[in-house]
Coordinates of C-alpha atoms and ligand atoms in Angstrom, one line a residue:
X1 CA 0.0 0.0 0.0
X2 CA 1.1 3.7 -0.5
X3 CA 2.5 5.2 2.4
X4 CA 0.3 7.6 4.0
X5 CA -2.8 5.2 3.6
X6 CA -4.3 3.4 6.7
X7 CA -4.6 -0.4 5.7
X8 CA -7.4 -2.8 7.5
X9 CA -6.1 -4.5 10.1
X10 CA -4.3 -7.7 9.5
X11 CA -7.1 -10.1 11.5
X12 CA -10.1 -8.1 9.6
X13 CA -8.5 -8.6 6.3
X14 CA -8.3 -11.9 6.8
X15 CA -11.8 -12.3 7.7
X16 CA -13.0 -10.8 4.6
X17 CA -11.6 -12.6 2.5
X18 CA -12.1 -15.7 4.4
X19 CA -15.7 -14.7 4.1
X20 CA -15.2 -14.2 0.1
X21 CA -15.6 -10.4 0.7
X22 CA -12.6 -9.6 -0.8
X23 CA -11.5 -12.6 -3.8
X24 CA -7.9 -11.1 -4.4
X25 CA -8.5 -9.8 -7.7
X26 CA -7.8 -6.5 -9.1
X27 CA -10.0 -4.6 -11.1
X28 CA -8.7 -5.1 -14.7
X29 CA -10.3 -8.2 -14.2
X30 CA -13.5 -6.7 -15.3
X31 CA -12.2 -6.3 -18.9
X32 CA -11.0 -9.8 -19.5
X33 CA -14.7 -11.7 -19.0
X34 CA -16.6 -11.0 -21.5
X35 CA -14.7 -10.7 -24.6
X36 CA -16.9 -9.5 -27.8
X37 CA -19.6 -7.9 -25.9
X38 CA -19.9 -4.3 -26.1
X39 CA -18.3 -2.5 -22.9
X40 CA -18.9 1.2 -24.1
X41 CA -21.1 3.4 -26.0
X42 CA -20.0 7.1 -26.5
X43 CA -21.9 9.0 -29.8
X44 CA -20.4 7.1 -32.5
X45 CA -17.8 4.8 -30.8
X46 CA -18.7 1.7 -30.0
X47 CA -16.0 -0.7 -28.1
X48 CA -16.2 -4.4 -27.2
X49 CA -14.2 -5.5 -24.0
X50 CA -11.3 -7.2 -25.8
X51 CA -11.0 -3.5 -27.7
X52 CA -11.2 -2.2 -24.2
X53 CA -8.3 -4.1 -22.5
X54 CA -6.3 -3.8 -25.7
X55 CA -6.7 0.0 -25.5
X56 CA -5.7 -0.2 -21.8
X57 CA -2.7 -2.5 -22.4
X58 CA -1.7 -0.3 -24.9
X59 CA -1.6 2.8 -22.8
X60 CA -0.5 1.6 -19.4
X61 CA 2.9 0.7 -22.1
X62 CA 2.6 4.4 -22.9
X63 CA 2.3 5.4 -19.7
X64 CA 5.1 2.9 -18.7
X65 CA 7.1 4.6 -21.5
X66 CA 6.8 8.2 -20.2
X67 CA 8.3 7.1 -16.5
X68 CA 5.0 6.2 -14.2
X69 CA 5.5 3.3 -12.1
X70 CA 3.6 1.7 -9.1
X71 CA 2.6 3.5 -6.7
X72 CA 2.6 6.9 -8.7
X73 CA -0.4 9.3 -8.3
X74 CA -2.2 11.2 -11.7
X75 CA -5.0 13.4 -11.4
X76 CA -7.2 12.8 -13.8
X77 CA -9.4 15.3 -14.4
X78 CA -11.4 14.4 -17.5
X79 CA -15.8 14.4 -18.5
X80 CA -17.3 11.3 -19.7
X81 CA -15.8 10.6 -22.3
X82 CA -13.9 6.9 -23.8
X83 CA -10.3 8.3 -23.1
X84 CA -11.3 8.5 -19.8
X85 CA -12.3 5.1 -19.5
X86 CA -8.9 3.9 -21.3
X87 CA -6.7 6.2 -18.9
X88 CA -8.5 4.8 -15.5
X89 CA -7.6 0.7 -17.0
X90 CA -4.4 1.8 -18.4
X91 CA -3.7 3.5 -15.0
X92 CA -4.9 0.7 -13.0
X93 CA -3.3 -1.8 -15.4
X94 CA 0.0 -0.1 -14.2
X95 CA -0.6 -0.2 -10.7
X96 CA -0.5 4.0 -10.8
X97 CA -3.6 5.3 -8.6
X98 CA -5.4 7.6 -10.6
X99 CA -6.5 11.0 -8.5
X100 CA -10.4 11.5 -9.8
X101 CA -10.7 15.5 -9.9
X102 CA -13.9 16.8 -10.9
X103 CA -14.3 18.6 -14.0
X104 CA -15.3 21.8 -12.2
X105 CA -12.1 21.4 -10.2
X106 CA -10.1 24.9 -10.6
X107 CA -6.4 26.4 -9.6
X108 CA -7.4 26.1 -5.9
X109 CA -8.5 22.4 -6.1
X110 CA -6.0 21.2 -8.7
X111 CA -3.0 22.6 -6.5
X112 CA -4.2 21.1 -3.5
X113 CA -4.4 17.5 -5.1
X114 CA -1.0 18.2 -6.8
X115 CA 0.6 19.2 -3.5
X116 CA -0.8 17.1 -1.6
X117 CA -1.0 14.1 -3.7
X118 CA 3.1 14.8 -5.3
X119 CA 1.0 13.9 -8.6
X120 CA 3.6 12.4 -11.4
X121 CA 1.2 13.4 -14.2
X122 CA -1.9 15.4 -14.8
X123 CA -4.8 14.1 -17.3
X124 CA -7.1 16.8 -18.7
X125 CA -9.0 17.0 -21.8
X126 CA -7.8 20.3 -23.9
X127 CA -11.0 22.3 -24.0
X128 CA -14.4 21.0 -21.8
X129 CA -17.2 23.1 -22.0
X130 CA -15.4 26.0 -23.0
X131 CA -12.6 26.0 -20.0
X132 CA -9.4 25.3 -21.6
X133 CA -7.7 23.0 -19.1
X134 CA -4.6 23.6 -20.8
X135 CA -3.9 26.7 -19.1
X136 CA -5.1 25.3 -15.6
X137 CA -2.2 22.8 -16.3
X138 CA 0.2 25.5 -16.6
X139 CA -0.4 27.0 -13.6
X140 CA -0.1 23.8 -12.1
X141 CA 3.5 23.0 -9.9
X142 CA 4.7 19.4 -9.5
X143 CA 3.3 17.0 -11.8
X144 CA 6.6 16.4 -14.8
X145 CA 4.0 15.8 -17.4
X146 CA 0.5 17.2 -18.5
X147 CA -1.2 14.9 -20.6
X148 CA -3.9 16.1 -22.7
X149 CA -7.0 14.2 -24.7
X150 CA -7.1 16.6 -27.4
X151 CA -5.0 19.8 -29.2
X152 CA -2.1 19.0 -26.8
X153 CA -0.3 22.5 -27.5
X154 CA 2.9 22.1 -25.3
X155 CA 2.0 19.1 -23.6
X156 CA 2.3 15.4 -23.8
X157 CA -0.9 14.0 -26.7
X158 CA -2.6 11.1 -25.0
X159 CA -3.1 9.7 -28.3
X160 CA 0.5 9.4 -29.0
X161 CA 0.6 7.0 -25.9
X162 CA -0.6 4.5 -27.2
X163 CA 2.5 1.6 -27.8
X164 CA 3.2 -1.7 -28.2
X165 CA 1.6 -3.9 -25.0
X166 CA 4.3 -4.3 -22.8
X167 CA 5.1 -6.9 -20.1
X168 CA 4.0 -4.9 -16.5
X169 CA 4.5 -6.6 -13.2
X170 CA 0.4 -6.9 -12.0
X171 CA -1.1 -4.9 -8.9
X172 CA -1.9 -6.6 -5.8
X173 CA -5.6 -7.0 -4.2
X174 CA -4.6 -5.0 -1.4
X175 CA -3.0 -2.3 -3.7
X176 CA -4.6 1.4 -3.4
X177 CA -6.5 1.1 -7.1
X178 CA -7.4 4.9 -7.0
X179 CA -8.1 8.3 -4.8
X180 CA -11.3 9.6 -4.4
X181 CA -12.1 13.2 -2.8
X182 CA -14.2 13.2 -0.3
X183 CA -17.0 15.8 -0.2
X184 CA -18.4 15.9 3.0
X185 CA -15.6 17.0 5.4
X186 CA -14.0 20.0 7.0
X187 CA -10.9 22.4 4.8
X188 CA -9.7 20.7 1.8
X189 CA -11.0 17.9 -0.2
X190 CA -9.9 14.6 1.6
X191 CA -8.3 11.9 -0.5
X192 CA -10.0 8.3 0.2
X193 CA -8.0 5.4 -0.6
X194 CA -9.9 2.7 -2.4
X195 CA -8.1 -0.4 -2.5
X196 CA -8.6 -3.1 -5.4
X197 CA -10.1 -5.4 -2.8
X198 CA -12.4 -3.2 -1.3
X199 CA -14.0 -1.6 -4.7
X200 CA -14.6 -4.9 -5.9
X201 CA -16.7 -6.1 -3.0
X202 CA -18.2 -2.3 -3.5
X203 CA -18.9 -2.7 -7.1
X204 CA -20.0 -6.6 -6.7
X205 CA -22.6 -5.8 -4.0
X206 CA -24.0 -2.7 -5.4
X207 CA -23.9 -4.9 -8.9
X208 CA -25.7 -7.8 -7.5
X209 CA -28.2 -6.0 -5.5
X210 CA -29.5 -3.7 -8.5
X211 CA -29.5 -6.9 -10.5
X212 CA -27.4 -5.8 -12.8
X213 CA -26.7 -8.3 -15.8
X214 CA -25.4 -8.7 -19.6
X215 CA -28.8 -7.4 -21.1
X216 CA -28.2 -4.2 -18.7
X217 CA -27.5 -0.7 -20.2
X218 CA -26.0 1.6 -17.6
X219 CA -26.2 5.5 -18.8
X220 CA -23.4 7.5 -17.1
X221 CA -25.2 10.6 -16.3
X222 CA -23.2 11.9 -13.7
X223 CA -19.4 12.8 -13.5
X224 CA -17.7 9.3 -14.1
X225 CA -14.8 10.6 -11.2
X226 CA -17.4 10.7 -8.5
X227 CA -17.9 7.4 -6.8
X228 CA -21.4 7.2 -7.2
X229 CA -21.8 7.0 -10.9
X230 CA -18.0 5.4 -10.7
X231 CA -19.2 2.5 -8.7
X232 CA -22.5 2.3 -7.3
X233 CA -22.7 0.4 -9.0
X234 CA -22.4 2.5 -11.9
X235 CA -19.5 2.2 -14.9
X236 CA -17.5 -1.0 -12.9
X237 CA -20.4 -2.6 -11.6
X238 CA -22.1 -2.7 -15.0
X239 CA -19.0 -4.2 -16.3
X240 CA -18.3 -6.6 -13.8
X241 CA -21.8 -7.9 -14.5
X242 CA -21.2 -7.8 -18.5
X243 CA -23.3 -5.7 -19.4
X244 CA -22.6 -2.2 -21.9
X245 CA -21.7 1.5 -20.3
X246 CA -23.5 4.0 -22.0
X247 CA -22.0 7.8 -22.7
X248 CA -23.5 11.4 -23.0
X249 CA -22.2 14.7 -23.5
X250 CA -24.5 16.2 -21.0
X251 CA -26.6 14.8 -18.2
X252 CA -29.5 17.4 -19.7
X253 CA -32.7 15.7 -21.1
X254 CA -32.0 17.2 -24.5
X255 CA -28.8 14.9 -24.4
X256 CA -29.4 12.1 -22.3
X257 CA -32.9 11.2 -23.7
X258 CA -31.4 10.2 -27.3
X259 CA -29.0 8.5 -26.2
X260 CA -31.8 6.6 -23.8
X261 CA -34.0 5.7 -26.6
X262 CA -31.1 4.3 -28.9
X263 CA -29.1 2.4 -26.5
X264 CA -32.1 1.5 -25.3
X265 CA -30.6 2.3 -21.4
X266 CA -32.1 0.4 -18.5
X267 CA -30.4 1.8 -15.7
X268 CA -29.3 5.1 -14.3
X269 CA -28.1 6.8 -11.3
X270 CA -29.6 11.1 -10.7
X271 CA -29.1 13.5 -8.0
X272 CA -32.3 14.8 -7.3
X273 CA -32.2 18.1 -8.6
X274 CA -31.4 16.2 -12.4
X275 CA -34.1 13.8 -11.4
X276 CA -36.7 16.7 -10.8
X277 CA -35.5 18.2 -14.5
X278 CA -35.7 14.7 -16.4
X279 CA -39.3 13.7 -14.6
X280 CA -40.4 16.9 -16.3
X281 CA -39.2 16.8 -19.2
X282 CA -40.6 13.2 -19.6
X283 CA -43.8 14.4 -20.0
X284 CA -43.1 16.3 -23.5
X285 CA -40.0 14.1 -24.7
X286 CA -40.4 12.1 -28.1
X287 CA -38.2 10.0 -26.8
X288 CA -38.7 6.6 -25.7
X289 CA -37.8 5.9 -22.1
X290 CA -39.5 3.3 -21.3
X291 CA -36.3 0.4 -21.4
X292 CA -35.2 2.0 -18.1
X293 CA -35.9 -0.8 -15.4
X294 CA -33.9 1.3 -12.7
X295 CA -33.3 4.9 -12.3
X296 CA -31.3 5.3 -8.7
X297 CA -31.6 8.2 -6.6
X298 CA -29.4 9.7 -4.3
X299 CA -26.0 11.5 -3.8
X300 CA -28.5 14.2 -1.6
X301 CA -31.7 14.2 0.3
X302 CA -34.6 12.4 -1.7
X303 CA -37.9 13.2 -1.1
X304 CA -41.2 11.0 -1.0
X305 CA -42.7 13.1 -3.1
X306 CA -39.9 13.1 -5.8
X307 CA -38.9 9.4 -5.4
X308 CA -43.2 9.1 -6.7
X309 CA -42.7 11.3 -9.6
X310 CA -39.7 9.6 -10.9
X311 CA -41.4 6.6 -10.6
X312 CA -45.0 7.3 -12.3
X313 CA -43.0 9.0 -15.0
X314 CA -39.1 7.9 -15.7
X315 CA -39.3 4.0 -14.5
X316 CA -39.2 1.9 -11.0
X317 CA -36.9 3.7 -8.2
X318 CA -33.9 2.7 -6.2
X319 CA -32.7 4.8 -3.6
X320 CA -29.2 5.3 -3.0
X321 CA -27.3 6.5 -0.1
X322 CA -23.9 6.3 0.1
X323 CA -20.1 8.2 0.5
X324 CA -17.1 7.8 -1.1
X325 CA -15.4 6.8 1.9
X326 CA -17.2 3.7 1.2
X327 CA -20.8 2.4 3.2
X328 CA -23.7 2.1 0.6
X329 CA -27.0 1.8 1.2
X330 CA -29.2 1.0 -1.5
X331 CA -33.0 -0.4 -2.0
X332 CA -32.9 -4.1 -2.1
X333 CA -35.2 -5.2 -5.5
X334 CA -37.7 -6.8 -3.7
X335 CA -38.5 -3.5 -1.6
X336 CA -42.4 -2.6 -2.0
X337 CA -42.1 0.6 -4.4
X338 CA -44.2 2.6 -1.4
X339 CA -41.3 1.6 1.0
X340 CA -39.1 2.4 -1.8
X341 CA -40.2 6.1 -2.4
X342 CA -39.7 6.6 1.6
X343 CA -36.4 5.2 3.4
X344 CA -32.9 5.3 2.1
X345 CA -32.5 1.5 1.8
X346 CA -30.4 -1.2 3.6
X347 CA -26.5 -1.1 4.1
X348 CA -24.7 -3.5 0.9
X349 CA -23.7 -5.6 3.9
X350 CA -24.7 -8.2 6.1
X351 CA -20.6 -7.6 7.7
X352 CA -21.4 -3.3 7.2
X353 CA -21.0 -2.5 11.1
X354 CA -23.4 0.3 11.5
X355 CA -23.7 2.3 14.5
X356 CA -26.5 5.2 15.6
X357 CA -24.8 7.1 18.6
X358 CA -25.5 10.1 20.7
X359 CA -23.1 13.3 21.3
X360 CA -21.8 10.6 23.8
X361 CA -21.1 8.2 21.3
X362 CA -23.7 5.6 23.0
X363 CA -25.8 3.8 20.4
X364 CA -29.6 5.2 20.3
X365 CA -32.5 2.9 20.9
X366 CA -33.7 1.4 16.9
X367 CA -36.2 4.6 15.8
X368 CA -34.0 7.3 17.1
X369 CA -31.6 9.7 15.2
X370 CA -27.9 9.9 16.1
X371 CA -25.1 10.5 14.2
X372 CA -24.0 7.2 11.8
X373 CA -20.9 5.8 12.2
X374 CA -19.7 2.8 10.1
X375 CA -17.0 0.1 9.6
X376 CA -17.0 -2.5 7.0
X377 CA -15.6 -4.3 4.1
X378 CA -15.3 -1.6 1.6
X379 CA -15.3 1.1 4.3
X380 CA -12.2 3.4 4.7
X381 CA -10.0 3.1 8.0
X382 CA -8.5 6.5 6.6
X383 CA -7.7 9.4 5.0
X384 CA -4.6 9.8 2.7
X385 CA -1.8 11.5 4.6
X386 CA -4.3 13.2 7.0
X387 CA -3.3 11.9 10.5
X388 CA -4.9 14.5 13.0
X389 CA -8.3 14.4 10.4
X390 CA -8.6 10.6 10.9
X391 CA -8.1 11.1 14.8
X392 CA -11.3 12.6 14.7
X393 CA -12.7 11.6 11.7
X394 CA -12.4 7.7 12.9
X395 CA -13.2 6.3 16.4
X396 CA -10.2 4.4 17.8
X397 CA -11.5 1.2 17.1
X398 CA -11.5 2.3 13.4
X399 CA -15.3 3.4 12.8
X400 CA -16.0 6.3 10.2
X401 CA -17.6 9.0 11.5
X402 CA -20.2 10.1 8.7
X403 CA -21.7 13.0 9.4
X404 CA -24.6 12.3 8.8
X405 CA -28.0 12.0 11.0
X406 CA -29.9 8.9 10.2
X407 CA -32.1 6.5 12.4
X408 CA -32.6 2.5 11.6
X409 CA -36.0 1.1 11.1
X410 CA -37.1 -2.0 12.6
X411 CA -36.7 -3.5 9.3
X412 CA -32.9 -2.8 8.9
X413 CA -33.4 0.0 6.8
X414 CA -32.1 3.6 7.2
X415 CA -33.7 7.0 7.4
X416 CA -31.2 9.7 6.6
X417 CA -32.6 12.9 8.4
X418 CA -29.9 15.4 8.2
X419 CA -26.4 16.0 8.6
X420 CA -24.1 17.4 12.0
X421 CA -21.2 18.3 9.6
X422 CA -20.9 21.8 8.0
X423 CA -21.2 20.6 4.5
X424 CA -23.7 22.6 2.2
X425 CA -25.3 19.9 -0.5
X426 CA -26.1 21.9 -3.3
X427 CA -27.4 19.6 -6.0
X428 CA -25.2 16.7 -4.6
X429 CA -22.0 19.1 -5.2
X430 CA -20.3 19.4 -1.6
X431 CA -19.5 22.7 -0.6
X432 CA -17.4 22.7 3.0
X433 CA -18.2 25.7 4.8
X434 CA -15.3 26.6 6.0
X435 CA -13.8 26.1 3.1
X436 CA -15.8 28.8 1.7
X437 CA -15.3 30.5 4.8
X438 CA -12.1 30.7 4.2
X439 CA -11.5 32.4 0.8
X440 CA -14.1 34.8 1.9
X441 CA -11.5 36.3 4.9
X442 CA -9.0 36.7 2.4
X443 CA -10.9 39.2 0.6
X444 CA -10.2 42.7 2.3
X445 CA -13.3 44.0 2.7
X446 CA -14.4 41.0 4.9
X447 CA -14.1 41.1 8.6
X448 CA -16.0 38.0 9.7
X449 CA -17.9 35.3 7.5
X450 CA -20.7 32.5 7.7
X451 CA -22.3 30.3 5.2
X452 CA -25.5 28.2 5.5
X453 CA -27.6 26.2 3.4
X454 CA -30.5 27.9 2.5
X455 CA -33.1 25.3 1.3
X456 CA -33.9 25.7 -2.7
X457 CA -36.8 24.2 -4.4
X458 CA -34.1 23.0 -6.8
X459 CA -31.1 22.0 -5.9
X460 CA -32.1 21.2 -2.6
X461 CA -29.9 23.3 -0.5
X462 CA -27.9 26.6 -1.8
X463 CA -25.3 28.4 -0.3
X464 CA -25.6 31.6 1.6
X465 CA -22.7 34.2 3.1
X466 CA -22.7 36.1 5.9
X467 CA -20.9 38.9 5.9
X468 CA -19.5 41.2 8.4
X469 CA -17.7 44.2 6.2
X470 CA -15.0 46.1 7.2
X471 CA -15.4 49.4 4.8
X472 CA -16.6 48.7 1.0
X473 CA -19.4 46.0 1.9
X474 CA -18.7 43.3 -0.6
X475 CA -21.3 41.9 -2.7
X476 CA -22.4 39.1 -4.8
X477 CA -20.7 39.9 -8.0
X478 CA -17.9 41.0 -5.9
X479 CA -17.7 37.6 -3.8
X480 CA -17.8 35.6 -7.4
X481 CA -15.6 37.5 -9.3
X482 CA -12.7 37.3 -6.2
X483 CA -13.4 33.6 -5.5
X484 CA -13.0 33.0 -9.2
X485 CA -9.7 34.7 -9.2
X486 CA -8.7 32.4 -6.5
X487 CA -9.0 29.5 -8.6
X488 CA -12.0 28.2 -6.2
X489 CA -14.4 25.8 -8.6
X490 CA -17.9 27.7 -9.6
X491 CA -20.4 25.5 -7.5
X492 CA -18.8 26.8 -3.9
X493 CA -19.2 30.0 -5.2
X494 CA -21.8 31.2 -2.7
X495 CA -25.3 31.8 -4.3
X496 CA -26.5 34.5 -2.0
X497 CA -24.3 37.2 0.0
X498 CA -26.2 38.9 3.6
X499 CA -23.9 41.5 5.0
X500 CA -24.7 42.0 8.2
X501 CA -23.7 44.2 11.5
X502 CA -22.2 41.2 13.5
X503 CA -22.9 37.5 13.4
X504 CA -24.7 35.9 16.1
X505 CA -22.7 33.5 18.4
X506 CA -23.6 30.4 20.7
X507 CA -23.2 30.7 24.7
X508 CA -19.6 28.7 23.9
X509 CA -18.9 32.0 21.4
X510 CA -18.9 29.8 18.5
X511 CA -20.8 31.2 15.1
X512 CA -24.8 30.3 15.7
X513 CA -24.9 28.6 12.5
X514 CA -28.5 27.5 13.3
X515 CA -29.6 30.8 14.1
X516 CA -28.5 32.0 10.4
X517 CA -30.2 29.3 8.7
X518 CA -33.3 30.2 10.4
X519 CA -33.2 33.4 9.3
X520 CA -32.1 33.2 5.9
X521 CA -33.8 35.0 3.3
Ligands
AMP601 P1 -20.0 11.8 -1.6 O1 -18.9 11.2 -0.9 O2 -19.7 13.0 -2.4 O3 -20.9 10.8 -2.3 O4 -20.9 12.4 -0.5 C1 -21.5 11.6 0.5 C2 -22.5 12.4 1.3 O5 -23.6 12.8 0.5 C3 -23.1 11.6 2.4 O6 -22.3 11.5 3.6 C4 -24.4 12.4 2.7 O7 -24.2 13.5 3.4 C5 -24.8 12.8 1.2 N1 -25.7 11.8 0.6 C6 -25.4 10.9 -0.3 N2 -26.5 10.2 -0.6 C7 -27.6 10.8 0.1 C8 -29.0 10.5 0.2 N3 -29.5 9.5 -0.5 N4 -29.7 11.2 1.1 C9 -29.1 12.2 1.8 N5 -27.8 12.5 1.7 C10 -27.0 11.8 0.9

């Protein structure tokens, strides 16, 4: 393992795979099964498996060829698209852990992950949606090469990677296979470990439990670098099970739809915010949707209400809670669709230890609300290189703290009923206060900041600043246009800015975050 990353103790690893939790393979495995099918759909490009694993072979040679070795970390920072899936198995292939950025990921996130990560390399496309990543890479200190899908100008072409397979020593099961960035924690994004073993129990339970098989379509709606429409089962779960990966430009309607009707897509995974757009714009499309067997909902707080619509107009409903850092709980199929539309299903896991504890850290009675802690089989025991965060983050006897406020139902299922970290959810997009918080003192007109969710019909939750001004009170074009100069990614932008005279504090003199929320506009 990578040093820096907190392995499973050596009794519990054994146990799992004892138990067949973890089967000591790695995940280029999921190529090698199922030969002529097709793995991936993207516009015009159609690839079978074998085409897949040659691709990968090929570049992990490249890669080989340019200097990465074992161990080495490369953010990739790239939108759906096939050279993304060829960079992840070439990376993997290599036993070089990819770092999955975001493609709204700017200078500030970007330098973080190179700093923190010592990055060898840096994957971007050239142009995405108009950003030209390019000149992000060039502001950019540490990783020796910039490698670019695209108009390469200075940098290394990806498409010139592409050499002769070469003989590469394999990775190991216990191996970290990649980084994910956490988004519901305090400062800067955390970097989560996922080891070959674990993400394979991940992707084999989520895979199993959503029956997921040859004749299944999966449409990758969502970014492909966030775990849940990574894994959940998602891209690798839908080819462990054999069946195709579907691509679009754009999770819109205008895009996804087409690509729906064609591929004829049974399964999907939507925040709810995109899940509120599509269920509307099913009821003009021309477009047939009716292949789709399962549309998933989660990544943020799902309502009745919208888990019903969804279902009378999109397809049958899974919900889906879940968190990089690994637990998943998910709808088991044979849920009645009115218990479906209500609780956040069961844990993956008959070995995922959950726990429902007080501000003590004593369990609650079954029915009550506590914070959720967890420990399991494809559960982190740590952050990367983030020793005091995991003292707090984890309880000695290596439970994840979530976050997040959930009770357990006499059936085993969980309700998730709000969060005690200071995480805005905008849309599914995690926004850390503080983070936000921070940037906002460095601008010199601010003397003291807060920021809140504000609740938003659409996105769920939005962000709002509090202000205390020093002279020039700043204001909402003024807060954008300073946090964009930091380099800060556009969704932690806050959406609203209060300036006010001072900020109201708890009896402990800590900001009364509560307070603010109550009285936001
Ligand atoms: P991420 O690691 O980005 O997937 O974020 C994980 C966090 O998203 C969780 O800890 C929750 O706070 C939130 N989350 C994910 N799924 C749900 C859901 N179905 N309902 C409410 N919150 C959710």
């Amino acid at each position: 393992m990578i040093p820096g990353c907190t392995p499973w103790p050596a009794e519990t690893a054994e146990r799992y795979r004892e138990l067949g939790l973890w089967t000591g393979q790695t995940l280029d495995v999921l190529l090698r099964a199922h030969g002529e099918r097709t793995a991936l759909v993207s516009g015009g490009t159609r690839r079978t498996y074998r085409e897949l694993a040659e691709r990968a072979a090929r570049l992990a040679a490249g890669f080989h060829g340019l200097g990465l070795r074992r161990g080495d970390r490369v953010i990739v920072q790239m939108p759906n698209t096939p050279e993304l899936i060829d960079t992840l198995f070439a990376l993997l292939a290599l036993g070089a852990a990819p770092v999955l950025a975001l493609p709204p990921h700017r200078r500030d996130e970007i330098g973080h992950l190179a700093a923190h990560t010592e990055a060898a390399a840096y994957v971007v496309p050239a142009v995405h949606q108009g950003f030209d990543h390019r000149a992000l890479a060039r502001e950019i200190r540490g990783p020796r090469h910039v490698i670019v899908a695209g108009e390469p100008e200075e940098f290394t072409p990806l498409s010139a990677l592409y050499a002769e397979p070469a003989e590469l020593p394999p990775p190991e099961p216990g191996d970290v296979a990649f980084f994910l960035l956490s988004g519901g924690t305090t400062g800067r994004a955390k970097l989560i470990p996922r080891t070959h073993d674990d993400y394979l129990c991940n992707i084999r339970l989520s895979a199993r439990n959503a029956r997921l098989g040859p004749d299944d379509v999966y449409l990758a709606a969502l970014p492909i670098a966030h775990n849940y429409a990574l894994g959940c089962p998602g891209v690798l779960g839908t080819l462990y099970a054999g069946g195709s990966v579907a691509l679009c430009p754009t999770p819109s309607p205008e895009d996804a739809f087409p690509v729906i009707e064609r591929e004829r897509v049974t399964v999907t995974g939507l925040v709810p915010s995109l899940a509120l757009l599509w269920a509307d714009a099913a009821s003009w499309t021309r477009h047939r949707l009716s292949s789709l067997r399962l549309v998933q909902l989660g990544g943020a707080g799902v309502s009745p209400e919208l888990a019903r619509d969804v279902r009378a107009r999109l397809g049958p409903v899974q919900q889906s809670f879940g968190m990089a850092e690994g637990l998943l709980s998910q709808s088991p199929p044979d849920d009645p669709p009115e218990l479906v539309t209500t609780v956040q299903g069961k844990p993956l896991s008959e070995y995922d230890e959950v726990r429902v504890v007080d501000e003590t850290g004593a369990e609650v009675p079954a029915g009550e609300a506590g914070e959720l802690l967890v420990r399991g089989p494809y559960t982190i025991r740590g952050y990367f290189r983030a020793e005091e965060h995991n003292s707090r983050a984890f309880t000695p006897d290596g439970f994840f703290r979530t976050g997040d406020l959930a009770r357990r139902t006499e059936t085993g299922h969980l309700v998730i009923c709000g969060r005690i970290k200071d995480v805005i959810n905008r849309g599914g997009d995690k926004v850390p206060a503080d983070e936000v918080e921070e940037h906002l003192l460095a601008h010199p007109d601010v003397r003291a900041a807060a920021v809140v969710p504000v609740p938003d019909p659409y996105l769920g939750e939005r962000t709002c600043a509090y202000i205390v001004a020093r002279d020039e009170p700043p204001t909402l074009q003024t807060v954008a246009a300073f946090m964009r100069e930091r380099g800060v990614a556009a969704y932690k932008i806050p959406d609203r800015v209060v300036v006010v005279p001072g900020l109201p504090l708890t009896p402990v003199g800590k900001v009364d975050k509560a307070r603010l929320q109550e009285a936001s506009p």
